[in-house]
Amino acid sequence: MLLTALILLPLLGAIPLLIVRDNNAREIKVWAIMISVLTFLISLPLYFNYDPDGELFQFVELYRWFSLQGLRARFSLGVDGISALLIVLTTFIMPIALLGSWNYIKDRQKEFYLCMLVLETAMIGVFAAQDLFLFFVFFEASLIPMYLLIGIWGGDNCIYATTKFVLYTVFGSLLMFVAILFVYHKCGAAHFGIAHLTEQLAQLREAGMLSRAEEFWCFWAFALAFAIKLPLWPLHTWLPDAHVEAPTPGSVVLAAVLLKMGGYGFLRLVVPFFPMASEAYAPLLMVLCIVGIIYGSLMAFTQKDMKKLIAYSSVAHLGTCMLGIFSFTAVGVQGGAYQMLNHGISTGALFLLVGMLYERTHTRMIDYYGGIAKIVPVFTVCFVLVTLSSIGLPLTNGFVGEFTCLMGAFQRNPWFGVFGGLGVVLGAVYMLYLVKRVFFGKVIRQSNEHLADIGGREMALILPLLAMIFVMGIAPNPFFRRMQPAVEEYLRLSKAHKPAPVAPAPRTVAARPAPAAPVPVPQDATELPDVGNEP
Amino acid sequence: MPQGFAELLSRNAADLGLILPEVMVALAFIFGLVVELALPAKDAENAERRKTGTYVLLIGLLLALWINVNDMKAYVGSLDQAVTIYSTGRDGATVTVTRNTDMTSQDFIYSKMVVRDSFGTFVKFVLLLGTIVTVLVALNAKELESNGRGEFILLLAATCLGGMFLASSTNLLMLYLSLESLSIVSYAMAGFLRGDRKSSEAGLKYVMYGAMASGIMIFGISYLYGLTGTLNLDEVAAHFRGMEAGHAPHTRGALAAVLAMVFAGLLYKIAAVPFHYWAPDVYEGAPTTATGFFSVVPKAAGFAVLVRVIAAFFPIGDIDDQGFNFVTAEKVLTVVAILTMTIGNLAALGQSNAKRMLAYSSIAHAGYMLAGLAALSNANGAAAVLFYLVVYLLMNLGAFLVLVALENVRGSCDLDKLRGTIRREPLLGTALVIFLFSLTGMPPLAGFIGKYLIMLELASAGNWLLVVVMGLNSVISLYYYMRLAKAVAIDAPGETPVSGESNPPVLGVLAVGKVAMLLALFVWFEPVQKLCQQVMVPLLPSVDERFVAKPDAGSAVQDEARLTPAPSPEHLAATPEPER
């Protein structure tokens, strides 16, 4: 019941907002924040009561939704360690984002809080769904509130940004939908359960019934949807636009949670469904990640707009995260999953802080600031701490995540590790350069001398995030331990096809004959040297 | 008086009871007309009296709906025992096939001119529902205020009557007559705004195109009669299949050409490419109320008769029928569906008038529904089309309802003029955004389920091309729906002068009701889907004819459990998990 309650609570909480007459009543904000805090409290058992030694999927719920002539989509919920943590991240970020919009959103507040609460329902649903159909429904449903959030409360060019965002995402997800139908038909599955489909696909592959071409087409249809969402270079172009135009709370949620759906999709669907194609295309995807890391970092370096800078840094950070996920090593995947949480917290915090500056001066241009460290010392301390987390200094969460991701990449192939590691260096460059230009040096504008320092409400927003940065940096083990079973399952599934030879670029389209006795075949020689798959 | 004639008369009188909904609508029309004429309203004070005729009509329509629902229940109930489900596969795809085992589920009336069956009653339900909603909208449309609202509403009922006969005709002559009666009333409705140039243009264009299309169709029908000696749909189709089988090879080409003419007339009615050119102009010029009505009710009737004709000529759901014409029909329908949805959507992209945009979008939706029919080898494809019709009725009529309301306030449907109307009409504006997202096919709205079911049945039939094209088309459509949603919900209000009056609450209630239905149909769509599959049963090839002697009849299963796809190994057999 816990997961259903989590999904329904924000939705039910949104209903009373519909009947409020006054569009900008203070009660609206209070009510919405109360609902989100309550959701967070209810979600805590997902962290505390998740037993890493127990079943992989816990808090399982299963209700019939429809079942006609053998076609079954079910309201099937459950969490493993990774999705449990992502749900808690969602419910954790949400009150902060809502409280962060206290002064920021002045127009049409009722609709704003309505959208945010509906969005929360959709996001929790995505991470909790264990049925592919249900997953898709929530995945798509998250678009409508986000479209409105960017479109109504966004900046000057928000229509362009929001249209681009929605069209990109829908393009990917509709192709994925076609692939979902194909997979469902191909394996003659009894229902849309994700685990069930994974199993059926594996059996189909083992029996030689899933032709290589079919697997690869489906792989790309799924991968495209999540690569756009993530976003992977070169599909990232919607992200800077969306971030710049989105209102601060929208940016926070977009960076902290919505992007994670992409990584989560790879972890939960793409690789377990199509391990053979994933293995074959992992080098290509890792190269794209590395290009994204370097490109994102360089682009971030040249930005004049702080939000755009952070948006590009997201491209780089998520590249690192995917590098870990595609390394197919225990360390790397752990790191990738951990990095998703980290990115949510530190980038969310960065957007929040930039939003606070924007509220004071109504500009996000870096040129406008300079030397404000003396004027707003506490704010500066907070910003620098978050920056350090973002660039991965030891004792902060960023260090744990990036280090493990890169270690995984290194184990797979040293070159990936080396080039991926460039991201850490470049990250330090552009973030510290940003801090230098904004906070240190001479005060270049008179008007800045009266900037107010961080207030009580804002402190309340940023403190939990700062606390999490250090908790996750100093004591990552509880988190790793919870993710461990899920990571092991992911690795098992990604290697399930291993007896079969794997070619990097499939030429043959015909169905493979059923494999004979499991003969261990080495990785293809044309590949870059492989340094063992196990840590 | 000869005795035979008296007998005939009494039998025909008894048959009247079998078309009670139609009789009810006709009576309502006549009484409404009489009341309308008897209580003339010369001045504004009498405007309220002017509505009396409408209320009479509305009561008649509701009665017809009630009778029809009872009919539908009876027919569907009789089918419960008549459904047998086979699972079998072509190209490795798993197909579930529904078969008709009961030949008594159809009542033929008037020398097999008209049929009464579950399919017909279902479509009539859709038509009546659409008409009743449109009548309520028309009562509150400002554009009709000084233009004889009463007559307009009566015309709606007359169109509906034509549609009801169209949906249940099994004779080509009856089909033609009801199509004409439907069309002629529509022409009058399109040109209803007498002072408006665009409306007159719309009426004239509609007449020209319509006359042309029905001319071609009746020409084709006359040849069909010449070739086969009968006008009964099933008998013509039987001849056709016999000839196709090689008994008369020289007439095969002629038959194909003639059939193309008949289909041209039908495709014209549902505005499928390449017979769609009339639609945008007519839809733009006609009163907005009429446009909403055109895009739903006559189209639903057109689809109903299209399904009937296709089912007669090409046994829907007969995956074993590999005949030349069957495969050709599948291909032709696929091509027409692809063209219709793509051209409709692409043309809608550049429109700056909401009415015209929705006109093109309704062409695209006709394409989606045609796609469902293109899954000929899968009986459930047509059922998915019926489901889509219901959803489409809700969302498209809903969108037009809001347009009427916004036009009341703003006086025009240009996107520029509609800017920011959500501030003026928060409820209706929000409803419009929801209708538009549903039209796109976004969850959690019924539009998604409608599209999903069609794509699913296409996938079952192995028509992946159409699945992909449908998916891509949804993306295109999203772009222009978002433009309209943006104009209404996001943009700041423009300079347009706003009329002081606000919209009557009944429009808001209707819109909210439709939104609720769309949400409900998303969650609980299964009963409706099941109903759609059941009402299709009388049109499917019967078991007695084709399946009793089939060697694979042994693989039939009686319940929902599905079999392993033909070539798969044993261990892939699905094992449904226990559910609670």
mmCIF file with all atom_site columns, N, CA, C and O in Angstrom, chain B residues 424-438:
data_model
loop_
_atom_site.group_PDB
_atom_site.id
_atom_site.type_symbol
_atom_site.label_atom_id
_atom_site.label_alt_id
_atom_site.label_comp_id
_atom_site.label_asym_id
_atom_site.label_entity_id
_atom_site.label_seq_id
_atom_site.pdbx_PDB_ins_code
_atom_site.Cartn_x
_atom_site.Cartn_y
_atom_site.Cartn_z
_atom_site.occupancy
_atom_site.B_iso_or_equiv
_atom_site.pdbx_formal_charge
_atom_site.auth_seq_id
_atom_site.auth_comp_id
_atom_site.auth_asym_id
_atom_site.auth_atom_id
_atom_site.pdbx_PDB_model_num
ATOM 1  N N  . ARG B 1 424 ? -9.976  34.149 -19.046 1.00 0.00 ? 424 ARG B N  1
ATOM 2  C CA . ARG B 1 424 ? -11.373 34.555 -19.080 1.00 0.00 ? 424 ARG B CA 1
ATOM 3  C C  . ARG B 1 424 ? -12.275 33.367 -18.732 1.00 0.00 ? 424 ARG B C  1
ATOM 4  O O  . ARG B 1 424 ? -13.256 33.485 -18.021 1.00 0.00 ? 424 ARG B O  1
ATOM 5  N N  . GLU B 1 425 ? -11.929 32.208 -19.259 1.00 0.00 ? 425 GLU B N  1
ATOM 6  C CA . GLU B 1 425 ? -12.753 31.011 -19.071 1.00 0.00 ? 425 GLU B CA 1
ATOM 7  C C  . GLU B 1 425 ? -11.877 29.889 -18.523 1.00 0.00 ? 425 GLU B C  1
ATOM 8  O O  . GLU B 1 425 ? -11.510 28.969 -19.257 1.00 0.00 ? 425 GLU B O  1
ATOM 9  N N  . PRO B 1 426 ? -11.506 29.953 -17.257 1.00 0.00 ? 426 PRO B N  1
ATOM 10 C CA . PRO B 1 426 ? -10.514 28.984 -16.747 1.00 0.00 ? 426 PRO B CA 1
ATOM 11 C C  . PRO B 1 426 ? -10.954 27.532 -16.933 1.00 0.00 ? 426 PRO B C  1
ATOM 12 O O  . PRO B 1 426 ? -10.166 26.684 -17.364 1.00 0.00 ? 426 PRO B O  1
ATOM 13 N N  . LEU B 1 427 ? -12.216 27.273 -16.652 1.00 0.00 ? 427 LEU B N  1
ATOM 14 C CA . LEU B 1 427 ? -12.688 25.888 -16.703 1.00 0.00 ? 427 LEU B CA 1
ATOM 15 C C  . LEU B 1 427 ? -12.632 25.348 -18.126 1.00 0.00 ? 427 LEU B C  1
ATOM 16 O O  . LEU B 1 427 ? -12.047 24.302 -18.407 1.00 0.00 ? 427 LEU B O  1
ATOM 17 N N  . LEU B 1 428 ? -13.215 26.121 -19.068 1.00 0.00 ? 428 LEU B N  1
ATOM 18 C CA . LEU B 1 428 ? -13.276 25.648 -20.452 1.00 0.00 ? 428 LEU B CA 1
ATOM 19 C C  . LEU B 1 428 ? -11.879 25.603 -21.061 1.00 0.00 ? 428 LEU B C  1
ATOM 20 O O  . LEU B 1 428 ? -11.561 24.691 -21.829 1.00 0.00 ? 428 LEU B O  1
ATOM 21 N N  . GLY B 1 429 ? -11.047 26.579 -20.707 1.00 0.00 ? 429 GLY B N  1
ATOM 22 C CA . GLY B 1 429 ? -9.687  26.583 -21.243 1.00 0.00 ? 429 GLY B CA 1
ATOM 23 C C  . GLY B 1 429 ? -8.914  25.351 -20.803 1.00 0.00 ? 429 GLY B C  1
ATOM 24 O O  . GLY B 1 429 ? -8.253  24.686 -21.607 1.00 0.00 ? 429 GLY B O  1
ATOM 25 N N  . THR B 1 430 ? -9.008  25.041 -19.518 1.00 0.00 ? 430 THR B N  1
ATOM 26 C CA . THR B 1 430 ? -8.310  23.854 -19.016 1.00 0.00 ? 430 THR B CA 1
ATOM 27 C C  . THR B 1 430 ? -8.842  22.606 -19.721 1.00 0.00 ? 430 THR B C  1
ATOM 28 O O  . THR B 1 430 ? -8.077  21.728 -20.119 1.00 0.00 ? 430 THR B O  1
ATOM 29 N N  . ALA B 1 431 ? -10.158 22.566 -19.879 1.00 0.00 ? 431 ALA B N  1
ATOM 30 C CA . ALA B 1 431 ? -10.744 21.400 -20.554 1.00 0.00 ? 431 ALA B CA 1
ATOM 31 C C  . ALA B 1 431 ? -10.191 21.282 -21.969 1.00 0.00 ? 431 ALA B C  1
ATOM 32 O O  . ALA B 1 431 ? -9.865  20.179 -22.423 1.00 0.00 ? 431 ALA B O  1
ATOM 33 N N  . LEU B 1 432 ? -10.056 22.432 -22.660 1.00 0.00 ? 432 LEU B N  1
ATOM 34 C CA . LEU B 1 432 ? -9.537  22.371 -24.026 1.00 0.00 ? 432 LEU B CA 1
ATOM 35 C C  . LEU B 1 432 ? -8.133  21.782 -24.047 1.00 0.00 ? 432 LEU B C  1
ATOM 36 O O  . LEU B 1 432 ? -7.815  20.937 -24.887 1.00 0.00 ? 432 LEU B O  1
ATOM 37 N N  . VAL B 1 433 ? -7.289  22.232 -23.105 1.00 0.00 ? 433 VAL B N  1
ATOM 38 C CA . VAL B 1 433 ? -5.919  21.698 -23.064 1.00 0.00 ? 433 VAL B CA 1
ATOM 39 C C  . VAL B 1 433 ? -5.963  20.178 -22.878 1.00 0.00 ? 433 VAL B C  1
ATOM 40 O O  . VAL B 1 433 ? -5.234  19.429 -23.539 1.00 0.00 ? 433 VAL B O  1
ATOM 41 N N  . ILE B 1 434 ? -6.852  19.730 -22.008 1.00 0.00 ? 434 ILE B N  1
ATOM 42 C CA . ILE B 1 434 ? -6.946  18.281 -21.774 1.00 0.00 ? 434 ILE B CA 1
ATOM 43 C C  . ILE B 1 434 ? -7.427  17.570 -23.038 1.00 0.00 ? 434 ILE B C  1
ATOM 44 O O  . ILE B 1 434 ? -6.886  16.529 -23.423 1.00 0.00 ? 434 ILE B O  1
ATOM 45 N N  . PHE B 1 435 ? -8.435  18.149 -23.718 1.00 0.00 ? 435 PHE B N  1
ATOM 46 C CA . PHE B 1 435 ? -8.914  17.520 -24.954 1.00 0.00 ? 435 PHE B CA 1
ATOM 47 C C  . PHE B 1 435 ? -7.788  17.433 -25.977 1.00 0.00 ? 435 PHE B C  1
ATOM 48 O O  . PHE B 1 435 ? -7.640  16.432 -26.680 1.00 0.00 ? 435 PHE B O  1
ATOM 49 N N  . LEU B 1 436 ? -6.984  18.501 -26.058 1.00 0.00 ? 436 LEU B N  1
ATOM 50 C CA . LEU B 1 436 ? -5.919  18.505 -27.059 1.00 0.00 ? 436 LEU B CA 1
ATOM 51 C C  . LEU B 1 436 ? -4.869  17.458 -26.745 1.00 0.00 ? 436 LEU B C  1
ATOM 52 O O  . LEU B 1 436 ? -4.393  16.751 -27.636 1.00 0.00 ? 436 LEU B O  1
ATOM 53 N N  . PHE B 1 437 ? -4.522  17.320 -25.454 1.00 0.00 ? 437 PHE B N  1
ATOM 54 C CA . PHE B 1 437 ? -3.550  16.290 -25.111 1.00 0.00 ? 437 PHE B CA 1
ATOM 55 C C  . PHE B 1 437 ? -4.119  14.899 -25.372 1.00 0.00 ? 437 PHE B C  1
ATOM 56 O O  . PHE B 1 437 ? -3.405  13.982 -25.767 1.00 0.00 ? 437 PHE B O  1
ATOM 57 N N  . SER B 1 438 ? -5.412  14.769 -25.166 1.00 0.00 ? 438 SER B N  1
ATOM 58 C CA . SER B 1 438 ? -6.034  13.475 -25.451 1.00 0.00 ? 438 SER B CA 1
ATOM 59 C C  . SER B 1 438 ? -6.017  13.198 -26.949 1.00 0.00 ? 438 SER B C  1
ATOM 60 O O  . SER B 1 438 ? -5.769  12.074 -27.392 1.00 0.00 ? 438 SER B O  1
#
